[in-house]
CSV table of C-alpha atoms and ligand atoms in Angstrom, one decimal:
chain,number,residue,atom,x,y,z
A,10,MET,CA,0.0,0.0,0.0
A,11,ILE,CA,1.2,3.5,-0.8
A,12,LYS,CA,-0.1,6.9,0.0
A,13,VAL,CA,0.8,9.9,-2.1
A,14,SER,CA,-0.3,13.5,-2.1
A,15,ALA,CA,-0.1,16.5,-4.5
A,16,PRO,CA,-1.0,20.1,-4.1
A,17,GLY,CA,-3.4,22.3,-5.9
A,18,LYS,CA,-2.4,25.3,-8.0
A,19,LEU,CA,-3.0,29.0,-8.4
A,20,MET,CA,-2.0,30.7,-11.6
A,21,LEU,CA,-0.1,33.9,-10.9
A,22,PHE,CA,0.7,35.2,-14.4
A,23,GLY,CA,0.3,34.1,-18.0
A,24,GLU,CA,-3.1,32.2,-18.2
A,25,HIS,CA,-4.4,31.6,-21.7
A,26,SER,CA,-1.2,32.6,-23.5
A,27,VAL,CA,0.4,29.6,-21.8
A,28,VAL,CA,-1.9,27.3,-23.9
A,29,TYR,CA,0.0,28.6,-26.9
A,30,GLN,CA,3.4,27.5,-25.5
A,31,ARG,CA,4.2,30.8,-23.9
A,32,PRO,CA,5.5,30.9,-20.3
A,33,CYS,CA,3.5,31.3,-17.1
A,34,ILE,CA,4.1,31.5,-13.4
A,35,VAL,CA,2.1,29.2,-11.1
A,36,THR,CA,2.3,28.6,-7.4
A,37,ALA,CA,1.2,25.4,-5.6
A,38,VAL,CA,-1.3,25.7,-2.7
A,39,ASN,CA,-1.6,23.6,0.4
A,40,TYR,CA,-5.0,22.2,-0.5
A,41,ARG,CA,-3.8,18.6,-1.2
A,42,MET,CA,-5.3,15.6,-2.9
A,43,SER,CA,-4.2,12.4,-1.3
A,44,THR,CA,-4.4,9.0,-3.0
A,45,ILE,CA,-3.9,5.5,-1.5
A,46,LEU,CA,-3.1,2.8,-3.9
A,47,GLU,CA,-3.0,-0.9,-3.1
A,48,LYS,CA,-2.5,-4.0,-5.3
A,49,ARG,CA,-5.3,-6.5,-5.7
A,50,ASN,CA,-5.0,-10.2,-6.5
A,51,ASP,CA,-7.5,-10.0,-9.4
A,52,ASP,CA,-7.9,-8.0,-12.6
A,53,LYS,CA,-10.1,-5.3,-11.2
A,54,VAL,CA,-9.7,-1.6,-10.5
A,55,VAL,CA,-11.8,-0.4,-7.7
A,56,LEU,CA,-12.1,3.3,-7.2
A,57,ASN,CA,-13.4,5.3,-4.2
A,58,ALA,CA,-13.5,9.0,-4.5
A,59,PRO,CA,-16.1,10.1,-1.9
A,60,GLU,CA,-15.6,13.8,-2.7
A,61,VAL,CA,-17.2,13.2,-6.1
A,62,ASN,CA,-19.6,10.5,-4.9
A,63,LEU,CA,-17.8,7.7,-6.5
A,64,LEU,CA,-18.1,4.6,-4.3
A,65,ASN,CA,-16.6,1.3,-5.2
A,66,TYR,CA,-16.6,2.1,-8.9
A,67,THR,CA,-15.2,-1.1,-10.5
A,68,ALA,CA,-13.7,-1.7,-13.9
A,69,SER,CA,-11.8,-4.6,-15.3
A,70,LEU,CA,-8.2,-4.1,-16.5
A,71,ALA,CA,-9.4,-5.0,-20.0
A,72,SER,CA,-12.0,-2.2,-20.0
A,73,LEU,CA,-9.7,0.7,-19.0
A,74,ASP,CA,-9.7,2.2,-22.4
A,75,LYS,CA,-13.5,2.2,-22.6
A,76,LEU,CA,-15.9,5.0,-21.6
A,77,HIS,CA,-16.1,5.7,-17.8
A,78,PRO,CA,-18.0,8.2,-15.8
A,79,LYS,CA,-16.7,11.7,-15.7
A,80,GLU,CA,-15.7,11.4,-12.1
A,81,ALA,CA,-13.5,8.4,-12.8
A,82,GLN,CA,-12.0,9.4,-16.1
A,83,PHE,CA,-8.7,10.9,-15.0
A,84,ALA,CA,-7.9,8.1,-12.6
A,85,ILE,CA,-8.7,5.3,-15.1
A,86,ARG,CA,-6.9,7.0,-17.9
A,87,ALA,CA,-3.8,7.5,-15.7
A,88,LEU,CA,-3.8,3.7,-15.0
A,89,PHE,CA,-4.3,2.8,-18.6
A,90,ASN,CA,-1.4,5.1,-19.8
A,91,PHE,CA,0.9,3.8,-17.1
A,92,PHE,CA,0.2,0.1,-17.9
A,93,GLU,CA,0.6,0.8,-21.6
A,94,LYS,CA,3.9,2.6,-21.2
A,95,TYR,CA,5.5,0.2,-18.8
A,96,LYS,CA,4.0,-3.1,-20.2
A,97,ILE,CA,2.8,-4.0,-16.7
A,98,ARG,CA,-0.6,-4.7,-15.2
A,99,SER,CA,-2.1,-5.2,-11.8
A,100,GLY,CA,-5.5,-5.0,-10.2
A,101,ILE,CA,-5.5,-1.9,-8.0
A,102,ASN,CA,-7.7,-0.3,-5.2
A,103,ILE,CA,-7.6,3.4,-5.3
A,104,GLN,CA,-8.9,5.7,-2.6
A,105,THR,CA,-8.8,9.5,-2.9
A,106,LYS,CA,-9.2,12.1,-0.3
A,107,SER,CA,-9.3,15.7,-1.0
A,108,ASP,CA,-9.0,18.9,0.9
A,109,PHE,CA,-10.0,20.8,-2.2
A,110,ASN,CA,-13.3,22.2,-2.9
A,111,SER,CA,-13.5,21.1,-6.5
A,112,LYS,CA,-15.8,24.0,-7.4
A,113,VAL,CA,-13.1,26.6,-6.7
A,114,GLY,CA,-10.9,25.2,-9.5
A,115,LEU,CA,-7.6,24.6,-7.7
A,116,GLY,CA,-6.7,21.7,-9.9
A,117,SER,CA,-8.0,18.5,-8.4
A,118,SER,CA,-7.9,16.5,-11.7
A,119,SER,CA,-4.3,17.2,-12.4
A,120,ALA,CA,-3.4,16.4,-8.7
A,121,VAL,CA,-5.2,13.0,-8.8
A,122,THR,CA,-3.6,12.2,-12.2
A,123,VAL,CA,-0.1,12.9,-10.8
A,124,ASN,CA,-0.8,11.0,-7.6
A,125,ILE,CA,-1.9,7.9,-9.5
A,126,ILE,CA,1.1,7.8,-11.8
A,127,LYS,CA,3.5,8.6,-9.0
A,128,GLY,CA,1.8,6.0,-6.8
A,129,LEU,CA,1.9,3.3,-9.4
A,130,SER,CA,5.6,3.8,-10.0
A,131,GLU,CA,6.3,3.4,-6.3
A,132,LEU,CA,4.0,0.5,-5.9
A,133,LEU,CA,5.1,-1.4,-8.9
A,134,GLY,CA,8.8,-0.5,-8.6
A,135,ILE,CA,9.2,1.5,-11.8
A,136,LYS,CA,11.7,4.3,-11.7
A,137,MET,CA,10.4,7.6,-13.1
A,138,ASN,CA,12.1,10.9,-12.9
A,139,GLN,CA,10.0,14.1,-12.6
A,140,GLU,CA,10.2,14.9,-16.4
A,141,GLU,CA,8.8,11.4,-17.1
A,142,LEU,CA,6.1,11.8,-14.5
A,143,PHE,CA,5.2,15.1,-16.2
A,144,GLU,CA,5.0,13.7,-19.7
A,145,LEU,CA,2.8,10.8,-18.8
A,146,SER,CA,0.5,12.9,-16.5
A,147,TYR,CA,0.2,15.6,-19.1
A,148,LYS,CA,-0.6,13.1,-21.8
A,149,THR,CA,-3.3,11.7,-19.5
A,150,VAL,CA,-4.9,15.2,-19.0
A,151,LEU,CA,-4.8,15.8,-22.7
A,152,ASP,CA,-6.3,12.4,-23.5
A,153,ILE,CA,-9.3,13.4,-21.4
A,154,GLN,CA,-9.6,17.2,-21.8
A,155,GLY,CA,-8.2,17.6,-25.3
A,156,VAL,CA,-6.8,21.0,-24.4
A,157,GLY,CA,-4.6,22.3,-21.6
A,158,SER,CA,-1.1,23.7,-21.2
A,159,GLY,CA,0.1,21.3,-18.4
A,160,PHE,CA,0.9,24.1,-15.9
A,161,ASP,CA,-1.4,22.5,-13.4
A,162,VAL,CA,0.4,19.1,-13.8
A,163,ALA,CA,3.8,20.8,-13.4
A,164,ALA,CA,2.5,22.6,-10.2
A,165,ALA,CA,1.3,19.3,-8.8
A,166,ILE,CA,4.7,17.6,-9.4
A,167,TYR,CA,7.2,20.4,-8.6
A,168,GLY,CA,5.2,22.5,-6.1
A,169,LYS,CA,6.6,25.9,-4.9
A,170,THR,CA,6.4,28.8,-7.3
A,171,LEU,CA,7.3,27.7,-10.8
A,172,PHE,CA,8.2,29.4,-14.0
A,173,PHE,CA,6.7,27.1,-16.6
A,174,ASN,CA,7.5,27.0,-20.3
A,175,LEU,CA,6.1,23.9,-22.0
A,176,LYS,CA,7.8,24.5,-25.4
A,177,GLU,CA,11.3,24.4,-23.9
A,178,ARG,CA,10.2,22.0,-21.1
A,179,ILE,CA,11.4,24.6,-18.5
A,180,PHE,CA,10.1,23.9,-15.0
A,181,ARG,CA,12.1,26.4,-12.9
A,182,LEU,CA,11.5,27.0,-9.3
A,183,ILE,CA,11.5,30.7,-8.5
A,184,GLU,CA,13.6,31.4,-5.4
A,185,THR,CA,11.4,33.8,-3.4
A,186,GLU,CA,9.9,34.7,-0.1
A,187,LYS,CA,6.2,33.9,0.3
A,188,LEU,CA,4.1,36.2,-2.0
A,189,PRO,CA,1.6,38.2,0.1
A,190,ILE,CA,-1.4,37.1,-1.9
A,191,ILE,CA,-5.1,37.3,-1.1
A,192,ILE,CA,-7.4,34.9,-2.9
A,193,GLY,CA,-11.0,35.9,-3.5
A,194,TYR,CA,-13.6,33.4,-4.9
A,195,THR,CA,-16.4,34.8,-7.0
A,196,GLY,CA,-18.8,31.9,-6.2
A,197,ILE,CA,-19.1,31.1,-9.9
A,198,LYS,CA,-17.6,28.0,-11.4
A,199,ALA,CA,-15.4,28.8,-14.4
A,200,ASP,CA,-15.8,26.7,-17.5
A,201,THR,CA,-12.2,26.4,-18.5
A,202,THR,CA,-12.8,24.3,-21.7
A,203,THR,CA,-15.3,26.8,-23.1
A,204,LEU,CA,-13.1,29.8,-22.3
A,205,VAL,CA,-10.0,28.1,-23.9
A,206,LYS,CA,-12.1,27.4,-27.0
A,207,MET,CA,-13.4,31.0,-27.1
A,208,VAL,CA,-9.9,32.3,-27.0
A,209,LYS,CA,-8.9,29.9,-29.8
A,210,GLU,CA,-11.7,31.2,-32.0
A,211,LYS,CA,-10.5,34.7,-31.4
A,212,LEU,CA,-6.9,33.7,-32.2
A,213,ASP,CA,-8.1,32.0,-35.5
A,214,LYS,CA,-10.1,35.1,-36.5
A,215,GLU,CA,-7.7,37.8,-35.4
A,216,SER,CA,-4.3,36.1,-35.1
A,217,GLY,CA,-2.2,39.3,-35.4
A,218,LYS,CA,-4.1,41.1,-32.7
A,219,ILE,CA,-4.3,38.2,-30.3
A,220,ASN,CA,-0.7,37.2,-30.8
A,221,ARG,CA,0.4,40.7,-30.0
A,222,ILE,CA,-1.5,40.5,-26.7
A,223,PHE,CA,0.2,37.2,-26.0
A,224,ASP,CA,3.6,38.8,-26.8
A,225,GLU,CA,2.8,41.5,-24.2
A,226,ILE,CA,1.7,38.9,-21.6
A,227,THR,CA,4.9,37.0,-22.3
A,228,GLU,CA,6.9,40.1,-21.5
A,229,ILE,CA,4.9,40.6,-18.3
A,230,VAL,CA,5.6,37.0,-17.2
A,231,ASN,CA,9.3,37.4,-17.8
A,232,LEU,CA,9.4,40.6,-15.8
A,233,ALA,CA,7.2,39.2,-13.1
A,234,LYS,CA,9.7,36.3,-12.6
A,235,ILE,CA,12.5,38.9,-11.9
A,236,GLU,CA,10.3,41.0,-9.6
A,237,ILE,CA,9.1,38.0,-7.6
A,238,GLU,CA,12.7,37.0,-7.2
A,239,ASN,CA,13.4,40.5,-5.9
A,240,SER,CA,10.4,40.3,-3.6
A,241,ASP,CA,9.3,43.7,-5.0
A,242,TRP,CA,5.6,43.2,-4.3
A,243,GLU,CA,4.7,46.7,-5.5
A,244,LYS,CA,6.2,46.0,-8.9
A,245,VAL,CA,4.6,42.5,-9.0
A,246,GLY,CA,1.3,44.3,-8.3
A,247,GLU,CA,1.8,46.7,-11.2
A,248,LEU,CA,2.5,43.7,-13.5
A,249,MET,CA,-0.7,42.0,-12.3
A,250,ASN,CA,-2.7,45.0,-13.2
A,251,LEU,CA,-1.1,45.0,-16.7
A,252,ASN,CA,-1.7,41.3,-17.1
A,253,GLN,CA,-5.4,41.8,-16.1
A,254,GLU,CA,-5.8,44.6,-18.7
A,255,LEU,CA,-4.7,42.2,-21.4
A,256,LEU,CA,-7.0,39.5,-20.1
A,257,ARG,CA,-9.8,42.0,-20.4
A,258,LYS,CA,-8.9,42.5,-24.0
A,259,ILE,CA,-9.4,38.9,-24.8
A,260,ASP,CA,-12.7,39.0,-22.9
A,261,VAL,CA,-12.1,36.4,-20.3
A,262,SER,CA,-12.8,38.6,-17.3
A,263,SER,CA,-16.4,38.9,-15.8
A,264,LYS,CA,-18.3,41.5,-13.9
A,265,GLU,CA,-18.0,39.5,-10.7
A,266,LEU,CA,-14.2,39.2,-11.1
A,267,GLU,CA,-14.0,42.9,-11.9
A,268,SER,CA,-16.0,43.8,-8.9
A,269,LEU,CA,-13.6,41.8,-6.6
A,270,ILE,CA,-10.6,43.2,-8.3
A,271,SER,CA,-11.6,46.8,-8.1
A,272,ALA,CA,-12.7,46.4,-4.4
A,273,SER,CA,-9.3,45.1,-3.6
A,274,LEU,CA,-7.5,47.9,-5.5
A,275,SER,CA,-9.6,50.6,-3.8
A,276,ALA,CA,-8.8,49.1,-0.4
A,277,GLY,CA,-5.1,49.5,-1.2
A,278,ALA,CA,-3.8,46.3,-3.0
A,279,TYR,CA,-0.7,46.8,-5.1
A,280,GLY,CA,-2.4,44.9,-7.9
A,281,ALA,CA,-5.0,42.3,-8.7
A,282,LYS,CA,-6.1,40.0,-11.5
A,283,LEU,CA,-8.1,37.0,-12.3
A,284,SER,CA,-6.4,33.6,-11.8
A,285,GLY,CA,-7.0,30.7,-14.2
A,286,ALA,CA,-9.4,30.6,-17.1
A,287,GLY,CA,-11.5,33.6,-16.0
A,288,GLY,CA,-15.3,33.9,-16.3
A,289,GLY,CA,-15.5,33.1,-12.5
A,290,ASP,CA,-13.4,31.1,-10.1
A,291,CYS,CA,-10.8,33.2,-8.3
A,292,MET,CA,-9.0,36.5,-8.4
A,293,ILE,CA,-5.8,37.3,-6.6
A,294,ALA,CA,-4.6,40.5,-5.1
A,295,ILE,CA,-1.1,41.3,-3.8
A,296,ALA,CA,-1.0,43.6,-0.9
A,297,PRO,CA,1.1,45.1,1.9
A,298,SER,CA,0.5,42.7,4.8
A,299,ASP,CA,-0.6,45.5,7.2
A,300,ASN,CA,-3.5,46.1,4.8
A,301,TYR,CA,-4.6,42.5,4.5
A,302,HIS,CA,-7.6,42.9,6.7
A,303,ASN,CA,-9.1,45.9,4.9
A,304,ILE,CA,-8.6,44.2,1.5
A,305,LYS,CA,-10.3,41.0,2.6
A,306,ASP,CA,-13.2,42.9,4.1
A,307,ALA,CA,-13.6,44.9,0.8
A,308,ILE,CA,-13.6,41.7,-1.2
A,309,GLN,CA,-16.2,40.2,1.1
A,310,ARG,CA,-18.4,43.3,1.1
A,311,VAL,CA,-18.8,42.9,-2.7
A,312,GLY,CA,-19.8,39.3,-2.4
A,313,GLY,CA,-16.4,37.6,-2.7
A,314,GLN,CA,-15.4,34.7,-0.5
A,315,ILE,CA,-11.8,34.6,0.9
A,316,ILE,CA,-9.9,31.4,0.3
A,317,GLU,CA,-7.4,30.9,3.0
A,318,ALA,CA,-4.6,29.0,1.3
A,319,ASP,CA,-1.0,28.7,2.0
A,320,ILE,CA,1.0,29.0,-1.2
A,321,GLN,CA,4.4,27.6,-2.4
A,322,ALA,CA,3.4,24.2,-1.1
A,323,GLN,CA,5.5,21.1,-1.6
A,324,GLY,CA,5.0,19.1,-4.8
A,325,VAL,CA,3.9,15.5,-5.1
A,326,LYS,CA,5.2,13.4,-2.2
A,327,VAL,CA,5.0,9.9,-0.8
A,328,GLU,CA,3.4,10.1,2.6
A,329,ALA,CA,4.8,8.2,5.5
B,6,LIG,O1,-9.1,27.4,-14.9
B,6,LIG,P1,-7.8,26.9,-14.5
B,6,LIG,O2,-7.5,27.3,-13.1
B,6,LIG,O3,-7.7,25.4,-14.7
B,6,LIG,O4,-6.7,27.6,-15.4
B,6,LIG,C1,-6.8,27.5,-16.8
B,6,LIG,C2,-5.6,28.2,-17.3
B,6,LIG,C3,-5.6,28.3,-18.9
B,6,LIG,O5,-4.4,28.9,-19.2
B,6,LIG,C4,-6.8,29.1,-19.4
B,6,LIG,C5,-5.7,26.9,-19.5
B,6,LIG,C6,-4.5,26.1,-19.4
B,6,LIG,O6,-4.6,24.8,-19.5
B,6,LIG,O7,-3.4,26.6,-19.2
């Protein structure tokens, strides 16, 4: 039996453009997904994921590439891909436990995918380095979702605060103090797939304009990396505001996000932006710590919910 856990993620800079192989900066949050894996003596996979109401979901090893319920898809595909790649098979019990609220969009599907592949490698004695773990987990996410930059998979594996560039396979930990970030949830679930598709349609129609926006975001991401390393939170805030302005131009913000963002800025945040696909989910603000209280209040007053999360969490790990 083995227990592994992986963190959730919070996008700091570079959402959407990262889908087109541009860099982004992501931090891991201490909401973890834990997964226990255990060998079975038969040819069955039995999955328990109470947080998504999946109880004793059973599939035979021969049926792993068939259709499975949405709640089981990532786990089953992760098993299938692992067995295919390493030409090995075993019946497995899987039990997940999550401290995520999957509505908030902190990345539970990538965390469970990484956990299962990491857990199988430990359980079945197959050596995998972090790059191999990334490639197989990312393939699994793409098999199910069709789209996605892999930043969430990288955050689940490497943890901390990460400069991520898929094209050049750069996963660089940014040496930094803890960013003074406040997270506000709009109460609305973002539909990442729809928003990514919408941006793709824009890119197809107006490629010059959208690519110029992506170029500007890339520049912001590169500058943000330096300012985060310098712990210059005021400059990081300015860059957040610039990034948000560009996200507005590709129409992924929403009135709820804007209302939380402007409340935090009026209350004295250095900067604020949406985090992730947009349309809902979370915004982040960076602020002087003596002003945290006011900013949180301001966000709540306009209907936002504060998510208390510790950032720069450790990446995937085998639990004792
Ligand atoms: O909605 P989230 O938190 O999963 O973030 C999506 C970020 C995008 O850049 C829009 C998509 C991606 O896969 O990178």
